[in-house]
Tab-separated table of C-alpha atoms in Angstrom:
chain	number	residue	atom	x	y	z
A	30	MET	CA	4.247	12.088	32.027
A	31	GLU	CA	7.540	12.289	33.818
A	32	LYS	CA	9.979	9.360	32.896
A	33	LEU	CA	13.418	8.749	34.052
A	34	GLU	CA	16.235	10.109	31.735
A	35	LEU	CA	19.663	8.860	30.925
A	36	LYS	CA	21.029	11.930	32.814
A	37	ASP	CA	19.256	10.524	36.060
A	38	ILE	CA	21.015	7.151	36.003
A	39	ASP	CA	24.491	5.670	36.735
A	40	VAL	CA	25.616	3.730	33.774
A	41	GLY	CA	29.365	3.604	34.249
A	42	GLY	CA	30.769	0.153	33.644
A	43	LYS	CA	27.092	-1.276	32.899
A	44	ARG	CA	25.738	-3.216	30.162
A	45	VAL	CA	23.258	-0.888	28.639
A	46	LEU	CA	20.715	-2.124	26.070
A	47	VAL	CA	19.893	0.741	23.875
A	48	ARG	CA	16.901	0.690	21.777
A	49	VAL	CA	17.572	2.823	18.796
A	50	ASP	CA	15.595	3.513	15.401
A	51	PHE	CA	18.076	2.892	12.697
A	52	ASN	CA	15.369	1.874	10.164
A	53	VAL	CA	17.475	3.855	7.439
A	54	PRO	CA	16.653	3.793	3.730
A	55	MET	CA	18.902	1.353	1.873
A	56	LYS	CA	19.770	1.147	-1.927
A	57	ASP	CA	22.371	-1.639	-2.983
A	58	GLY	CA	23.581	-2.250	0.310
A	59	LYS	CA	24.286	1.311	1.215
A	60	ILE	CA	22.471	3.772	3.168
A	61	THR	CA	20.995	6.685	1.248
A	62	ASP	CA	19.865	8.929	4.380
A	63	GLU	CA	21.827	8.860	7.669
A	64	THR	CA	19.423	11.102	9.510
A	65	ARG	CA	18.332	8.862	12.226
A	66	ILE	CA	21.805	7.671	12.876
A	67	THR	CA	22.957	11.507	13.291
A	68	ALA	CA	20.159	12.112	15.761
A	69	ALA	CA	21.106	9.261	17.843
A	70	LEU	CA	24.822	10.264	18.259
A	71	PRO	CA	24.170	12.505	21.571
A	72	THR	CA	22.925	9.568	23.457
A	73	LEU	CA	25.945	7.219	22.298
A	74	LEU	CA	28.411	9.757	23.121
A	75	ALA	CA	26.841	10.402	26.520
A	76	LEU	CA	27.039	6.639	27.280
A	77	ILE	CA	30.664	6.288	25.907
A	78	ASN	CA	31.762	9.132	28.125
A	79	ALA	CA	29.878	7.439	31.002
A	80	ASP	CA	32.112	4.247	30.327
A	81	ALA	CA	28.951	2.449	29.736
A	82	LYS	CA	29.038	-1.007	27.687
A	83	ILE	CA	26.511	-0.023	24.748
A	84	ILE	CA	24.585	-2.598	23.134
A	85	LEU	CA	22.473	-1.297	20.369
A	86	VAL	CA	19.233	-3.047	19.118
A	87	THR	CA	17.081	-1.779	16.100
A	88	HIS	CA	14.932	-3.057	13.425
A	89	LEU	CA	15.405	-2.549	9.684
A	90	GLY	CA	12.660	-2.831	7.090
A	91	ARG	CA	10.145	-5.464	7.444
A	92	PRO	CA	11.938	-8.663	6.516
A	93	GLU	CA	10.113	-11.901	5.810
A	94	VAL	CA	11.439	-14.180	8.777
A	95	ASP	CA	12.721	-17.187	6.719
A	96	SER	CA	14.001	-15.022	3.712
A	97	ALA	CA	17.684	-15.634	3.058
A	98	THR	CA	17.552	-12.745	0.785
A	99	ASP	CA	16.172	-10.210	3.428
A	100	ARG	CA	18.739	-11.437	5.893
A	101	LYS	CA	21.393	-10.357	3.488
A	102	VAL	CA	19.693	-7.170	2.224
A	103	LEU	CA	18.212	-6.093	5.665
A	104	SER	CA	21.362	-6.697	7.851
A	105	THR	CA	22.522	-4.047	10.216
A	106	GLU	CA	26.199	-4.440	9.555
A	107	PRO	CA	26.267	-1.287	7.180
A	108	ILE	CA	24.787	0.683	10.075
A	109	ALA	CA	27.633	-0.334	12.303
A	110	ILE	CA	30.176	0.840	9.723
A	111	ALA	CA	28.477	4.096	9.381
A	112	ILE	CA	28.317	4.782	13.173
A	113	SER	CA	32.049	3.871	13.276
A	114	ARG	CA	32.568	6.467	10.761
A	115	LYS	CA	30.646	9.169	12.333
A	116	LEU	CA	32.089	8.491	15.830
A	117	GLY	CA	35.530	7.916	14.786
A	118	THR	CA	35.570	4.529	16.872
A	119	ARG	CA	35.129	1.083	16.125
A	120	VAL	CA	31.623	-0.092	16.380
A	121	ALA	CA	31.345	-4.094	16.740
A	122	HIS	CA	28.661	-6.140	14.855
A	123	VAL	CA	27.033	-9.591	15.714
A	124	ASP	CA	25.105	-11.539	13.354
A	125	ASP	CA	22.270	-12.384	15.608
A	126	CYS	CA	20.310	-10.434	18.441
A	127	ILE	CA	20.047	-13.469	20.961
A	128	GLY	CA	21.878	-16.531	21.611
A	129	GLU	CA	25.399	-17.643	22.613
A	130	SER	CA	27.391	-15.606	19.833
A	131	VAL	CA	25.848	-12.677	21.115
A	132	GLN	CA	26.414	-13.495	24.906
A	133	ARG	CA	30.078	-14.105	24.142
A	134	ALA	CA	30.228	-10.712	22.221
A	135	VAL	CA	28.810	-8.881	25.255
A	136	ALA	CA	30.902	-10.794	27.709
A	137	SER	CA	34.149	-9.644	25.775
A	138	MET	CA	33.239	-5.807	25.751
A	139	ARG	CA	35.094	-3.032	27.802
A	140	ASN	CA	33.732	0.107	28.996
A	141	GLY	CA	33.012	2.752	26.237
A	142	GLU	CA	32.636	0.175	23.496
A	143	ILE	CA	29.558	-0.474	21.163
A	144	LEU	CA	28.148	-3.588	20.072
A	145	LEU	CA	25.300	-3.548	17.220
A	146	LEU	CA	22.989	-6.406	17.165
A	147	GLU	CA	21.663	-7.929	14.137
A	148	ASN	CA	18.108	-6.783	12.808
A	149	VAL	CA	15.602	-7.585	15.557
A	150	ARG	CA	12.857	-8.042	13.140
A	151	PHE	CA	14.603	-11.038	11.721
A	152	TYR	CA	12.566	-12.975	14.577
A	153	ALA	CA	8.875	-12.785	14.490
A	154	GLU	CA	8.947	-12.728	18.217
A	155	GLU	CA	10.000	-9.212	18.186
A	156	THR	CA	6.581	-7.728	16.698
A	157	ALA	CA	4.527	-10.183	18.715
A	158	ASN	CA	6.164	-8.890	21.798
A	159	ASP	CA	6.939	-12.535	22.916
A	160	ALA	CA	7.796	-12.716	26.617
A	161	ALA	CA	10.667	-15.256	26.455
A	162	PHE	CA	12.232	-13.406	23.321
A	163	ALA	CA	12.238	-10.144	25.371
A	164	ALA	CA	13.684	-12.141	28.556
A	165	GLN	CA	16.424	-13.107	25.982
A	166	LEU	CA	17.261	-9.816	24.865
A	167	ALA	CA	16.957	-8.254	28.436
A	168	SER	CA	19.493	-10.964	29.646
A	169	LEU	CA	22.235	-9.177	27.681
A	170	ALA	CA	22.116	-5.886	29.786
A	171	ASP	CA	21.841	-4.478	33.298
A	172	VAL	CA	20.060	-1.158	32.156
A	173	TYR	CA	17.614	-0.307	29.444
A	174	VAL	CA	17.544	3.007	27.451
A	175	ASN	CA	15.030	3.715	24.873
A	176	ASP	CA	16.104	6.302	22.261
A	177	ALA	CA	13.690	5.114	19.290
A	178	PHE	CA	10.774	7.659	19.405
A	179	GLY	CA	10.009	6.418	16.149
A	180	THR	CA	8.950	3.065	17.237
A	181	ALA	CA	7.361	3.934	20.708
A	182	HIS	CA	4.120	3.742	19.627
A	183	ARG	CA	4.424	-0.101	19.114
A	184	ALA	CA	4.343	-2.577	21.952
A	185	HIS	CA	7.173	-4.911	20.495
A	186	ALA	CA	9.744	-7.144	22.477
A	187	SER	CA	12.494	-4.387	22.150
A	188	THR	CA	10.479	-1.600	23.061
A	189	GLU	CA	8.060	-2.835	25.782
A	190	GLY	CA	8.795	-6.560	26.615
A	191	VAL	CA	12.269	-5.907	27.635
A	192	THR	CA	11.203	-3.201	30.542
A	193	HIS	CA	9.546	-6.053	32.332
A	194	HIS	CA	13.118	-7.730	32.942
A	195	LEU	CA	15.447	-4.637	33.352
A	196	SER	CA	15.352	-1.706	35.550
A	197	PRO	CA	15.881	1.145	35.387
A	198	CYS	CA	14.415	1.847	32.129
A	199	ALA	CA	15.187	5.289	30.927
A	200	THR	CA	14.694	7.702	27.936
A	201	GLY	CA	17.542	8.581	25.808
A	202	LEU	CA	18.441	12.169	24.960
A	203	LEU	CA	16.780	11.998	21.518
A	204	MET	CA	13.465	10.276	23.074
A	205	ALA	CA	13.633	13.147	26.035
A	206	ARG	CA	13.856	15.926	23.682
A	207	GLU	CA	10.848	14.555	21.461
A	208	ILE	CA	8.938	14.352	24.757
A	209	TYR	CA	9.768	17.691	25.881
A	210	TYR	CA	8.793	19.318	22.604
A	211	LEU	CA	5.655	17.415	22.046
A	212	SER	CA	4.403	17.642	25.571
A	213	THR	CA	5.073	21.361	25.722
A	214	THR	CA	2.866	21.652	22.438
A	215	LEU	CA	-0.035	19.908	24.112
A	216	GLU	CA	0.102	21.199	27.734
A	217	ASP	CA	1.403	24.690	27.518
A	218	PRO	CA	1.897	26.258	23.929
A	219	ALA	CA	3.106	29.840	23.602
A	220	ARG	CA	0.099	31.391	21.706
A	221	PRO	CA	-1.259	32.028	18.950
A	222	TYR	CA	-0.800	28.257	18.640
A	223	VAL	CA	-1.186	26.944	14.757
A	224	ALA	CA	-1.537	23.618	13.595
A	225	ILE	CA	-0.857	22.713	9.947
A	226	LEU	CA	-2.311	19.345	8.462
A	227	GLY	CA	-1.703	17.813	5.287
A	228	GLY	CA	-1.566	14.367	3.457
A	229	ALA	CA	-4.057	12.396	1.428
A	230	LYS	CA	-6.719	10.972	3.819
A	231	ILE	CA	-8.844	12.753	6.418
A	232	SER	CA	-9.402	9.246	8.157
A	233	ASP	CA	-5.743	9.270	9.111
A	234	LYS	CA	-6.212	12.499	10.766
A	235	ILE	CA	-9.564	12.443	12.465
A	236	PRO	CA	-8.484	11.781	16.179
A	237	LEU	CA	-5.640	14.301	15.547
A	238	ILE	CA	-8.228	17.078	14.552
A	239	GLU	CA	-10.569	16.219	17.180
A	240	ASN	CA	-7.710	16.460	20.005
A	241	LEU	CA	-6.469	19.760	18.326
A	242	LEU	CA	-9.768	21.689	18.065
A	243	GLY	CA	-10.428	23.788	21.161
A	244	LYS	CA	-6.455	23.787	21.981
A	245	VAL	CA	-5.084	25.401	18.672
A	246	ASP	CA	-5.918	29.023	17.805
A	247	LYS	CA	-6.022	28.167	14.090
A	248	LEU	CA	-6.163	24.933	12.205
A	249	LEU	CA	-4.753	25.148	8.650
A	250	ILE	CA	-5.966	22.066	6.487
A	251	GLY	CA	-4.540	21.150	3.193
A	252	GLY	CA	-3.442	18.282	0.942
A	253	GLY	CA	-5.861	15.453	-0.028
A	254	MET	CA	-7.847	15.574	2.813
A	255	ALA	CA	-8.977	19.178	2.302
A	256	TYR	CA	-10.869	18.019	-0.586
A	257	THR	CA	-13.351	15.653	1.522
A	258	PHE	CA	-14.013	18.642	3.646
A	259	LEU	CA	-14.835	20.951	0.579
A	260	SER	CA	-16.933	18.395	-1.106
A	261	ALA	CA	-18.884	17.789	2.328
A	262	MET	CA	-19.523	21.515	2.253
A	263	GLY	CA	-20.899	21.513	-1.177
A	264	PHE	CA	-18.019	22.930	-3.253
A	265	GLY	CA	-16.903	20.983	-6.399
A	266	ILE	CA	-13.764	18.869	-6.471
A	267	GLY	CA	-13.546	17.874	-9.909
A	268	ASN	CA	-11.611	14.446	-9.911
A	269	SER	CA	-9.755	15.325	-6.689
A	270	ILE	CA	-9.089	12.399	-4.037
A	271	VAL	CA	-12.027	11.990	-1.760
A	272	GLU	CA	-13.150	9.815	0.872
A	273	THR	CA	-16.987	9.846	0.310
A	274	GLU	CA	-17.283	7.549	3.447
A	275	LYS	CA	-15.977	10.191	5.688
A	276	PHE	CA	-18.469	12.856	4.627
A	277	ASP	CA	-20.552	12.449	7.865
A	278	VAL	CA	-17.353	13.015	9.861
A	279	ALA	CA	-16.317	15.835	7.885
A	280	ARG	CA	-19.944	17.441	8.098
A	281	SER	CA	-19.833	16.955	11.943
A	282	LEU	CA	-16.822	18.911	12.335
A	283	VAL	CA	-17.826	21.493	9.809
A	284	GLU	CA	-20.919	21.932	11.701
A	285	ARG	CA	-19.216	22.344	15.081
A	286	GLU	CA	-19.448	26.006	16.659
A	287	GLY	CA	-16.534	28.006	15.979
A	288	PHE	CA	-15.450	26.043	13.011
A	289	SER	CA	-15.164	28.918	10.486
A	290	ASP	CA	-13.250	30.924	13.130
A	291	SER	CA	-10.411	28.200	14.005
A	292	ILE	CA	-10.298	25.950	10.837
A	293	LEU	CA	-8.794	27.487	7.348
A	294	LEU	CA	-9.275	25.345	4.235
A	295	PRO	CA	-7.890	25.962	0.772
A	296	VAL	CA	-9.529	29.036	-1.124
A	297	ASP	CA	-7.722	28.257	-4.612
A	298	HIS	CA	-5.688	25.325	-6.014
A	299	VAL	CA	-3.064	24.171	-8.542
A	300	VAL	CA	-4.833	21.378	-10.376
A	301	GLY	CA	-3.773	18.815	-12.740
A	302	LYS	CA	-5.347	16.764	-15.675
A	303	THR	CA	-3.978	13.717	-14.118
A	304	PHE	CA	-1.725	12.553	-11.306
A	305	ASP	CA	1.419	12.753	-13.010
A	306	PRO	CA	4.523	14.788	-12.843
A	307	GLU	CA	4.356	16.212	-16.382
A	308	THR	CA	0.418	16.782	-16.607
A	309	GLU	CA	-1.236	19.975	-17.736
A	310	SER	CA	-1.666	22.182	-14.781
A	311	ARG	CA	-3.260	25.498	-13.928
A	312	VAL	CA	-4.484	27.609	-10.963
A	313	VAL	CA	-7.913	27.622	-9.967
A	314	SER	CA	-8.730	30.961	-8.244
A	315	LYS	CA	-11.554	29.881	-6.202
A	316	ARG	CA	-12.851	26.905	-4.102
A	317	SER	CA	-14.597	24.832	-6.547
A	318	ILE	CA	-12.555	22.577	-8.954
A	319	PRO	CA	-13.993	21.987	-12.411
A	320	ASP	CA	-14.758	18.513	-13.565
A	321	GLY	CA	-11.722	17.002	-15.368
A	322	TRP	CA	-9.294	18.450	-13.130
A	323	GLN	CA	-7.820	17.337	-9.661
A	324	GLY	CA	-6.517	19.267	-6.863
A	325	LEU	CA	-2.580	18.727	-6.370
A	326	ASP	CA	-1.733	21.554	-4.335
A	327	ILE	CA	-2.610	24.311	-2.681
A	328	GLY	CA	-2.951	27.670	-4.605
A	329	PRO	CA	-0.939	30.968	-4.124
A	330	GLN	CA	-3.764	32.620	-2.173
A	331	THR	CA	-4.124	29.926	0.122
A	332	GLY	CA	-0.188	30.215	0.568
A	333	SER	CA	-0.580	33.658	1.362
A	334	THR	CA	-3.386	33.188	3.854
A	335	PHE	CA	-1.677	30.241	5.501
A	336	GLY	CA	1.592	32.548	5.578
A	337	GLU	CA	0.066	35.359	7.648
A	338	GLN	CA	-1.390	32.856	10.322
A	339	ILE	CA	2.185	31.455	10.640
A	340	GLN	CA	3.998	34.628	10.873
A	341	ALA	CA	1.632	35.763	13.628
A	342	ALA	CA	1.991	32.616	15.475
A	343	LYS	CA	4.291	31.606	18.498
A	344	THR	CA	3.879	27.949	18.269
A	345	VAL	CA	3.501	25.872	14.842
A	346	VAL	CA	2.951	22.372	14.510
A	347	TRP	CA	2.982	20.729	11.030
A	348	ASN	CA	2.048	17.179	9.877
A	349	GLY	CA	1.445	16.220	6.450
A	350	PRO	CA	2.468	17.796	3.002
A	351	LEU	CA	0.029	20.176	1.389
A	352	GLY	CA	0.143	18.921	-1.924
A	353	VAL	CA	1.915	16.424	-4.028
A	354	TYR	CA	5.516	17.652	-3.182
A	355	GLU	CA	7.174	14.820	-4.858
A	356	PHE	CA	6.107	16.417	-8.206
A	357	GLU	CA	7.904	19.823	-8.754
A	358	LYS	CA	4.814	21.290	-10.257
A	359	PHE	CA	2.794	20.567	-7.180
A	360	ALA	CA	5.399	21.095	-4.636
A	361	GLN	CA	5.434	24.956	-4.281
A	362	GLY	CA	2.498	25.239	-1.562
A	363	THR	CA	4.262	22.829	0.596
A	364	ILE	CA	7.683	24.598	-0.005
A	365	SER	CA	6.158	27.906	0.516
A	366	VAL	CA	4.712	26.896	4.008
A	367	ALA	CA	8.135	25.570	4.953
A	368	LYS	CA	9.683	28.605	4.157
A	369	GLN	CA	7.313	30.673	6.117
A	370	ILE	CA	7.706	28.560	9.002
A	371	ALA	CA	11.454	28.793	8.664
A	372	GLY	CA	11.207	32.668	8.496
A	373	SER	CA	9.005	33.079	11.432
A	374	GLU	CA	9.711	33.459	15.131
A	375	SER	CA	7.584	30.642	16.399
A	376	VAL	CA	8.488	27.587	18.199
A	377	SER	CA	8.351	25.050	15.075
A	378	ILE	CA	7.669	21.377	15.487
A	379	ILE	CA	7.626	19.073	12.496
A	380	GLY	CA	5.735	16.027	12.843
A	381	GLY	CA	7.940	13.565	10.987
A	382	GLY	CA	7.216	11.370	8.024
A	383	ASP	CA	6.741	13.366	4.815
A	384	CYS	CA	7.093	16.550	6.296
A	385	VAL	CA	10.740	15.945	7.082
A	386	ALA	CA	11.497	15.219	3.587
A	387	ALA	CA	9.551	18.348	2.290
A	388	ILE	CA	11.409	20.625	4.572
A	389	GLN	CA	14.802	19.009	3.607
A	390	GLN	CA	13.527	19.595	-0.067
A	391	ALA	CA	12.963	23.202	0.916
A	392	GLY	CA	16.565	23.527	2.266
A	393	VAL	CA	15.312	24.989	5.590
A	394	ALA	CA	15.649	21.926	7.852
A	395	ASP	CA	18.169	23.680	10.305
A	396	ARG	CA	15.746	26.363	10.812
A	397	MET	CA	13.204	24.370	12.510
A	398	THR	CA	12.919	23.969	16.256
A	399	HIS	CA	12.392	20.342	16.320
A	400	ILE	CA	12.099	17.969	13.566
A	401	SER	CA	10.329	14.706	15.085
A	402	THR	CA	12.021	11.338	14.030
A	403	GLY	CA	8.829	9.393	14.498
A	404	GLY	CA	5.880	10.010	11.828
A	405	GLY	CA	3.298	7.680	13.345
A	406	ALA	CA	4.449	8.031	16.759
A	407	SER	CA	4.362	11.695	16.807
A	408	LEU	CA	0.785	11.612	15.165
A	409	GLU	CA	-0.470	9.417	18.151
A	410	PHE	CA	1.116	11.529	20.799
A	411	LEU	CA	-0.398	14.550	19.502
A	412	GLU	CA	-3.676	12.467	19.419
A	413	GLY	CA	-3.237	12.076	23.145
A	414	LYS	CA	-2.706	8.450	22.696
A	415	PRO	CA	-0.344	6.646	25.306
A	416	LEU	CA	2.721	5.395	23.609
A	417	PRO	CA	3.417	1.708	25.028
A	418	GLY	CA	7.381	2.326	24.574
A	419	LEU	CA	7.072	5.344	26.390
A	420	VAL	CA	4.579	4.270	29.171
A	421	ALA	CA	6.566	1.197	29.909
A	422	LEU	CA	9.828	3.228	31.159
A	423	THR	CA	10.405	3.969	34.753
A	424	ASP	CA	8.589	7.027	36.076
A	425	ARG	CA	10.693	9.838	37.460
A	426	VAL	CA	10.139	9.988	41.588
A	427	ARG	CA	10.087	13.516	42.823
């Protein structure tokens, strides 16, 4: 899928509506992690240098539409201040995203200036992809740029609806980078190609596993989802998390020809008595976990085996932590794998979500080839699903 990119269009002197993903964590009115803002800066700088009038639209959190408290706590005004500081230029803020006050603010803009709209999810029409609401948003601009990969799997007014009223509709630099790395991984990966999947539930990853089988050379599975596989194979898992209703799916995957050659499951575990950071813990040096214990991390032998596959790989895709990385006792497997990837010569693509926090915790984020800004979006892309916010953009004509 080839889409028009920002570099392909003339935005000089034009009003450009830019969908960004500034859904940043907040505490006491302050931003606690500016990663998503930093990731969008190249697109903003390119638009400034092109003398565009830049109108930013984003959501923040999941506000109750009629909540006065949410309107205060989830206002985008602190984000405007953060962007101003990072760019060294004033970023204006308006207290709505549609209506006369917004129209006036846009009309007064000069080339190269930035205006951040208020939280688009203060209107229920945003997530409903209401056509009239989308038309009002689109009326602010001449051109649309989507740089919010993290919301591309949602057909909302600001991600899909506006594209029916504006042309051209292009990807921003961040969106284009996401598409490049994820598409390359799917279509023409350097081999050996290794995928690492973790997280608590197999149900969240079934479509991804099915799409990856036959494409990857090795699939390494850890985290809570591994225990459903192991239990379905007849191994004892003690009190570990398990989805018994997914046994049939797990068995069907296990029974596929070539399963044992392509999929690696944990061969040992770090276990705890309870799900608690201070619980008693120990290493179980076999696949079966005794009753009264629950698997909370991959064991050292599994980490070593996974590491061998990572070191041999030319492409590594990772989605989901391999243990309860939030608890120090059970973070070592995830951190070990993060460091193995960082020390390899592979093209490394980190699939957003908890993996981003894990590699930051390991201190190796700057040594990864690409860190996706979209957890759910990157997962659906790798599953082979079309992303509405991407499909809606203008196709590049060769």
